Coordinates of C-alpha atoms in Angstrom, one line a residue:
X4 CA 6.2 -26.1 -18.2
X5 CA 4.0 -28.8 -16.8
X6 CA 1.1 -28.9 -19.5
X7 CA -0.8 -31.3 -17.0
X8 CA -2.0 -28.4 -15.0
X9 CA -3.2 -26.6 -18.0
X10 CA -6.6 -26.7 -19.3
X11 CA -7.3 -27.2 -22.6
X12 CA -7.9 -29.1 -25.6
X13 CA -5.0 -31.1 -26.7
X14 CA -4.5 -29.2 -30.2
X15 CA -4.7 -25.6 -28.7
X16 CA -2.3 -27.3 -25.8
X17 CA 0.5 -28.1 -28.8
X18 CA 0.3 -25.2 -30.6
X19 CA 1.0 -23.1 -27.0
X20 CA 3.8 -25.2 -26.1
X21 CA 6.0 -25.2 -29.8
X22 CA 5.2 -21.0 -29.2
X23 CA 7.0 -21.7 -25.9
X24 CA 9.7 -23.3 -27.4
X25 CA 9.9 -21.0 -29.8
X26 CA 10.2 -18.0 -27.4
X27 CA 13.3 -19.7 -26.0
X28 CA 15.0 -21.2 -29.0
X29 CA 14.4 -18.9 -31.7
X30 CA 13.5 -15.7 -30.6
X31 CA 15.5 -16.2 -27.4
X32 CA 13.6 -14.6 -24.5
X33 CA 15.0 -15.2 -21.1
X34 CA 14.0 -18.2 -19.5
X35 CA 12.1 -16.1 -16.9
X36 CA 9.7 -14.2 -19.5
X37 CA 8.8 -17.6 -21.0
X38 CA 7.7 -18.9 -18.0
X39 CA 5.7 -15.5 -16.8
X40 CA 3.9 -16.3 -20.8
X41 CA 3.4 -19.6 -19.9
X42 CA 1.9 -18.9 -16.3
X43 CA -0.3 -15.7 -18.1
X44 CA -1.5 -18.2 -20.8
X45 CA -2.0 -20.9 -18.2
X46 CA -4.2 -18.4 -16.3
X47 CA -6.2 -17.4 -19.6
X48 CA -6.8 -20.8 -20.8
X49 CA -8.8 -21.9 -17.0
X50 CA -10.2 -18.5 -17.2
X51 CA -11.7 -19.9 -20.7
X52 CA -12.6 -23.1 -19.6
X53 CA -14.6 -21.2 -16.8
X54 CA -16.1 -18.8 -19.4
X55 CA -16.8 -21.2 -22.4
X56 CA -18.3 -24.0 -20.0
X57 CA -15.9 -26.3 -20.8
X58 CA -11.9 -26.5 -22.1
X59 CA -11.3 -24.5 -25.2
X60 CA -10.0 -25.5 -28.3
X61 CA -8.5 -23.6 -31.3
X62 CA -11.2 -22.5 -32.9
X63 CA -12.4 -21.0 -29.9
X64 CA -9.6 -19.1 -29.7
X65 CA -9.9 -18.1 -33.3
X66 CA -13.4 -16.0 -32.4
X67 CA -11.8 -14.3 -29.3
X68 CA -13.8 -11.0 -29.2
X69 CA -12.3 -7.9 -27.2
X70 CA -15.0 -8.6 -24.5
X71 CA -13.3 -11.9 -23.8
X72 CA -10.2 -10.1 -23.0
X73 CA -11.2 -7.7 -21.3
X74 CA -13.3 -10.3 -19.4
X75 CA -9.8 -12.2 -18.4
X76 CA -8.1 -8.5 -17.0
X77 CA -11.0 -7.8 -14.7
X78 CA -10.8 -11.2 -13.5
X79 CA -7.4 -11.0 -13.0
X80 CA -7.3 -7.3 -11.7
X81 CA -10.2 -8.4 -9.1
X82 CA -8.1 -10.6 -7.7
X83 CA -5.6 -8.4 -6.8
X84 CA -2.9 -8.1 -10.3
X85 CA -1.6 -4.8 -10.6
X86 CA -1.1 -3.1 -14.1
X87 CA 2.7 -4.3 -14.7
X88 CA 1.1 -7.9 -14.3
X89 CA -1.9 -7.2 -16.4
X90 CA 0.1 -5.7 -19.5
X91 CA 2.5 -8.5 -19.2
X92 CA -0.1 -11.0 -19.1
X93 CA -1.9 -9.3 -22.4
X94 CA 1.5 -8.8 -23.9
X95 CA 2.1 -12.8 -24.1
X96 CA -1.4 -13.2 -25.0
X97 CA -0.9 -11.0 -28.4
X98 CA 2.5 -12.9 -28.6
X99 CA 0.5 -16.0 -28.6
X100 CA -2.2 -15.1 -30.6
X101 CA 0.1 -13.1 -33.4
X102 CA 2.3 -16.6 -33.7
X103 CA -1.4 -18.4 -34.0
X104 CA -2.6 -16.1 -36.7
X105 CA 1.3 -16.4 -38.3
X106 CA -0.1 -20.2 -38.7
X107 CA -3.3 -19.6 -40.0
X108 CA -4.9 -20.5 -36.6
X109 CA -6.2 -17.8 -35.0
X110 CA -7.0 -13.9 -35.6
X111 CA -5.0 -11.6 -33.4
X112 CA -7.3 -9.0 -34.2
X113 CA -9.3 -8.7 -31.1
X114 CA -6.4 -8.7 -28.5
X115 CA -5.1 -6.2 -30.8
X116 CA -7.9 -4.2 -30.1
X117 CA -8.2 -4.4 -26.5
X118 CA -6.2 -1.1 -24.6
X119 CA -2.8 -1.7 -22.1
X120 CA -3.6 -1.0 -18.5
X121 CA -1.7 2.2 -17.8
X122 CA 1.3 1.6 -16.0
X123 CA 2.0 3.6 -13.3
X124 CA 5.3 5.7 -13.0
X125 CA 7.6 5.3 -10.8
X126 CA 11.5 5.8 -10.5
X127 CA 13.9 3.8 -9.5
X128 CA 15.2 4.0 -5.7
X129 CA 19.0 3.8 -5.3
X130 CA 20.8 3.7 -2.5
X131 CA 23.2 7.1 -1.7
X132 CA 26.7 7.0 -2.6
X133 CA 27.9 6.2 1.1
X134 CA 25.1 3.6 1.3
X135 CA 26.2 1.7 -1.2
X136 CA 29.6 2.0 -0.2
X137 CA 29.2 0.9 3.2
X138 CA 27.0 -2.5 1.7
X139 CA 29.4 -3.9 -0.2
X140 CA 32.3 -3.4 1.8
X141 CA 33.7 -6.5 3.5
X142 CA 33.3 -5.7 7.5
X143 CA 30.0 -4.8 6.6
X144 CA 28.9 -8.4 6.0
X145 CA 27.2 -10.4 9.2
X146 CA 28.2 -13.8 8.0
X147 CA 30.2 -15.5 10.4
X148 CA 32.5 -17.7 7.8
X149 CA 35.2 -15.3 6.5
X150 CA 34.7 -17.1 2.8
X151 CA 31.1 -16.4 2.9
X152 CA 31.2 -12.7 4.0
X153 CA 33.7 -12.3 1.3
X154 CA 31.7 -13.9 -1.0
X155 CA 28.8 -11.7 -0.6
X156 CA 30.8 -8.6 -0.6
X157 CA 32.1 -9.6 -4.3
X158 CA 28.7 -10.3 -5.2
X159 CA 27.3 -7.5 -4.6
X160 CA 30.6 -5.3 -5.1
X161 CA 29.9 -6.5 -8.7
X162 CA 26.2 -5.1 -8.6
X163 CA 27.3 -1.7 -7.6
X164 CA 30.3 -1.6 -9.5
X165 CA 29.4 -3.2 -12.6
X166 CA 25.7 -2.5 -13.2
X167 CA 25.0 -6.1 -13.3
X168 CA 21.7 -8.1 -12.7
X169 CA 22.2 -10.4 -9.7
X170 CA 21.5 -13.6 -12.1
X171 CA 24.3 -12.6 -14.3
X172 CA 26.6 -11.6 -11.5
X173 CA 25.6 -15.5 -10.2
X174 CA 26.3 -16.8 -13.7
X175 CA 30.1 -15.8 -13.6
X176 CA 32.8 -18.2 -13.7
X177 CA 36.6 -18.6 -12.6
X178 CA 37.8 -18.4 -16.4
X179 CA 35.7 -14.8 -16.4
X180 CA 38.3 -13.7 -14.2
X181 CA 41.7 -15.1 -15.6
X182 CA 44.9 -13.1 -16.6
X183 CA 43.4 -9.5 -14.3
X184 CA 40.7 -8.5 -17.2
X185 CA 39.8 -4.9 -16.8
X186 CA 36.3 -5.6 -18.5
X187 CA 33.7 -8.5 -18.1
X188 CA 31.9 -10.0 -21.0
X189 CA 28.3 -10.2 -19.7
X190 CA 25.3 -12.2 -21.2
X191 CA 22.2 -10.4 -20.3
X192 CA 18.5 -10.9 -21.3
X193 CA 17.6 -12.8 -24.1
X194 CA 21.4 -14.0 -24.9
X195 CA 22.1 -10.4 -25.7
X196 CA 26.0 -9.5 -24.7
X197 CA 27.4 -6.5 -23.4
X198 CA 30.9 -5.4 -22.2
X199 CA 31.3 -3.7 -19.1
X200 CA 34.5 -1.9 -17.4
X201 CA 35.9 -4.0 -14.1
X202 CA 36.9 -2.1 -12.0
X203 CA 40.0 -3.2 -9.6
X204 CA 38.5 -2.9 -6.1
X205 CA 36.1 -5.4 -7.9
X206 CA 38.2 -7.9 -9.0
X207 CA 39.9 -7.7 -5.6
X208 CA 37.0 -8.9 -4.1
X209 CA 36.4 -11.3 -6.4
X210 CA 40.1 -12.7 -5.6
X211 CA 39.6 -12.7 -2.1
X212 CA 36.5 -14.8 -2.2
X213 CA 38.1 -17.1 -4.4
X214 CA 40.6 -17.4 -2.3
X215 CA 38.7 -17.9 0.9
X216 CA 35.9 -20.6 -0.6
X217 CA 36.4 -24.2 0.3
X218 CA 35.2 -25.6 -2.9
X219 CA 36.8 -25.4 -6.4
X220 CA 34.5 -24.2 -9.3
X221 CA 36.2 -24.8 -12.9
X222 CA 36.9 -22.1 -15.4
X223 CA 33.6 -22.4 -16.8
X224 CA 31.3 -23.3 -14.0
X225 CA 29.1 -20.4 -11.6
X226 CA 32.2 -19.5 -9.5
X227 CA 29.4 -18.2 -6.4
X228 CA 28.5 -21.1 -4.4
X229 CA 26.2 -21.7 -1.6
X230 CA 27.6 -23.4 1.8
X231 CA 26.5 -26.8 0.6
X232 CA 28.9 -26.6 -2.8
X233 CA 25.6 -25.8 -5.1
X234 CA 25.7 -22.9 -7.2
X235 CA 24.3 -20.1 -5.3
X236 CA 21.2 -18.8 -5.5
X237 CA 19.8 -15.2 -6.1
X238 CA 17.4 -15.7 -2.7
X239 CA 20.1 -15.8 -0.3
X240 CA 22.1 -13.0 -1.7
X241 CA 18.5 -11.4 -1.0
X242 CA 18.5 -12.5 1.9
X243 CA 21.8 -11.3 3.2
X244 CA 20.6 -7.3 2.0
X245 CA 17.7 -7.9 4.1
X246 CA 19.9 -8.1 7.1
X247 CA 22.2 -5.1 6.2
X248 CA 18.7 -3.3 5.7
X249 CA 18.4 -3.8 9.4
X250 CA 22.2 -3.7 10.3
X251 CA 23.0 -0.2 8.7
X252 CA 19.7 1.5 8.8
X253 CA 19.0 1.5 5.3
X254 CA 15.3 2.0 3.9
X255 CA 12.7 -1.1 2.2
X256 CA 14.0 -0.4 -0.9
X257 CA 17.4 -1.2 -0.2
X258 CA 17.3 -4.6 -2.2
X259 CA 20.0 -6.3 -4.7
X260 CA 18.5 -4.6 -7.5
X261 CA 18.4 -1.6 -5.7
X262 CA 22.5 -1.5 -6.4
X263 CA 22.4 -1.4 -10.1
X264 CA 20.1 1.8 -10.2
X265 CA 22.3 3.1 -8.3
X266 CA 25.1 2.1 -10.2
X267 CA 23.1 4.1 -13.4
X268 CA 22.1 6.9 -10.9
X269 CA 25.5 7.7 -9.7
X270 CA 27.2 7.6 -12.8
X271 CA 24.5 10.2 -14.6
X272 CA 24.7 12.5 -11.7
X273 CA 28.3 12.1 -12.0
X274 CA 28.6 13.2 -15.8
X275 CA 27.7 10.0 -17.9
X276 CA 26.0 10.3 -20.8
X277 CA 22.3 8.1 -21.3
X278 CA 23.6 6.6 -24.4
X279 CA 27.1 4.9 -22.5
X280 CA 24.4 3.5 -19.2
X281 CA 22.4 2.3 -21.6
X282 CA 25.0 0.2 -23.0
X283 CA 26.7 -0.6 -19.7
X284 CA 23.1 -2.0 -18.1
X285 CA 22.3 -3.9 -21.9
X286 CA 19.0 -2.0 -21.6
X287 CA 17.4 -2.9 -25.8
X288 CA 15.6 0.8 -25.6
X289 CA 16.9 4.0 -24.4
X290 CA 13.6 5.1 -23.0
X291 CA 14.2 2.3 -20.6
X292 CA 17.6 3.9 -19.1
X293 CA 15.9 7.4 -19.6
X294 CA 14.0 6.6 -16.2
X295 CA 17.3 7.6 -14.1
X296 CA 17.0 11.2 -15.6
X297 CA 13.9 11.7 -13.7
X298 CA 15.5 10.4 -10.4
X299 CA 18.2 12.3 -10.8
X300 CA 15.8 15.3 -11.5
X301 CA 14.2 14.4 -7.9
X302 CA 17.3 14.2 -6.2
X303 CA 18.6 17.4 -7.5
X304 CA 15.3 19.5 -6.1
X305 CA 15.5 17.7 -2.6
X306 CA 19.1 19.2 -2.3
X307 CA 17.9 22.3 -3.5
X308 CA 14.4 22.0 -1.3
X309 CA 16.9 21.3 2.1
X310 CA 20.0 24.0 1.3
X311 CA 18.5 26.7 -0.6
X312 CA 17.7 29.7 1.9
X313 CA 14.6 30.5 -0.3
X314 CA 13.3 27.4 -0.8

């Protein structure tokens, strides 16, 4: 959070940064919502200094009027920021401005009064059952080191078979494996943990990679590492799915991510009950897991729009 490349006068400019701190320390936000706030308020704060003639201070932000707001989302929306980005963006604005006002600062009153961009639906795209089969299996891989194939079949064996988020499949250690567990202890989103079932063919894969990979990780450091020795990162898992994309036919949306919907997906259409996915993914609202219904809805009717005879 490099405040040199953020406009501003230096007492609005320490206020925003202990909020930032704040964000991570006390109320423990992930490290990558903090830094979309800060990049949202960076963006606000030029878009002042452009509006305002000059860098703002607090008391400029203590007079914000709707208009100003709204001024900042048609800016923003002009040059080219969809609705998810603009309700984020006003979302750590509020945050901001309710933590100022909390202070005596500022009034949150205007951004409170200025409307969320709708956000568009849309559902999830998993991959089928035999898709996601066939990605995480082990000959599937193109690597041509045997210890790197195997490592990306465990890593993303894990995000089909375990629901998890790449960076907390990446975050896994040695020690999170000892003694055959049959479950994983998994720190999600804003330090919140979660226990989820591991399933054999999982830990398997896991054991063959650790096996195969020429560097030693301890018990309690990221077990995944790239082909220098550094801790692997999420883009070249990402990079390895784009390749099977092309390798096995599979559509755009086949991504990393794209295996924990399906994860959710499969086990609803399957039997599993909202309330259990929710707690397997370490989704904080149901309404958030309640999105797989509606894919399973769709997939339901394109069965029935291909096999029924009166359809």
């Amino acid at each position: 959070m490099n405040e040199l490349i953020v406009i501003g006068h230096p007492d609005l400019l320490s206020e925003r940064q202990r909020w930032l701190q704040g964000l991570l320390q006390e109320r423990r936000l992930s490290e990558n919502t903090v830094e979309a706030y800060e990049r949202d308020t960076r963006q606000f704060l030029t878009f002042l200094t452009g509006h305002l003639a000059g860098p703002p201070r607090l008391s400029d932000i203590s007079s914000l009027r709707p208009a100003d707001l709204r001024g900042f989302l048609a800016q923003r929306r002009k040059g080219g920021a969809g609705a998810r980005t603009l309700g984020r963006g006003l979302a750590g604005l509020r945050s901001f401005l309710r933590y100022l006002e909390r202070s005596g600062l500022a009034n949150a009153a205007g951004a409170a009064a200025v409307r969320s961009p709708k956000q568009p639906k849309s559902l999830p795209k998993p991959l089928t059952d035999r898709e996601a089969l066939n990605v995480v299996t082990t000959d599937a891989q193109l690597a041509e080191e045997p210890w790197v194939a195997a490592r990306n079949a465990a890593v993303l064996t894990l995000l089909y078979g375990c629901g998890l988020r790449i960076s907390e499949a990446l975050d896994l250690t040695p020690g999170d494996f000892a003694g055959a567990p049959t479950s994983l202890r998994i720190t999600g989103k804003g330090g919140k943990t979660r226990i989820v079932p591991l399933m054999t063919v999982a830990r398997d894969a896991v054991a063959t990679y650790l096996k195969l990979c020429p560097y030693h990780a301890g018990a309690d450091e990221p077990m995944f590492r790239g082909t220098r020795g550094a801790k692997l990162q999420p883009a070249i898992i990402q990079r390895e799915m784009q390749k099977l994309r092309g390798a096995l036919g599979l559509p755009d949306t086949a991504t990393p991510h794209a295996l924990r919907h399906s994860f959710a997906t499969h086990l609803l259409a399957g039997g599993g009950d909202l309330r259990t996915i929710q707690e397997l993914l370490g989704h904080a609202s149901l309404s958030t897991t309640q999105v797989y219904t509606g894919v399973d809805s769709t997939r339901l009717l394109e069965i029935y729009d291909r096999a029924h005879p009166r359809a």
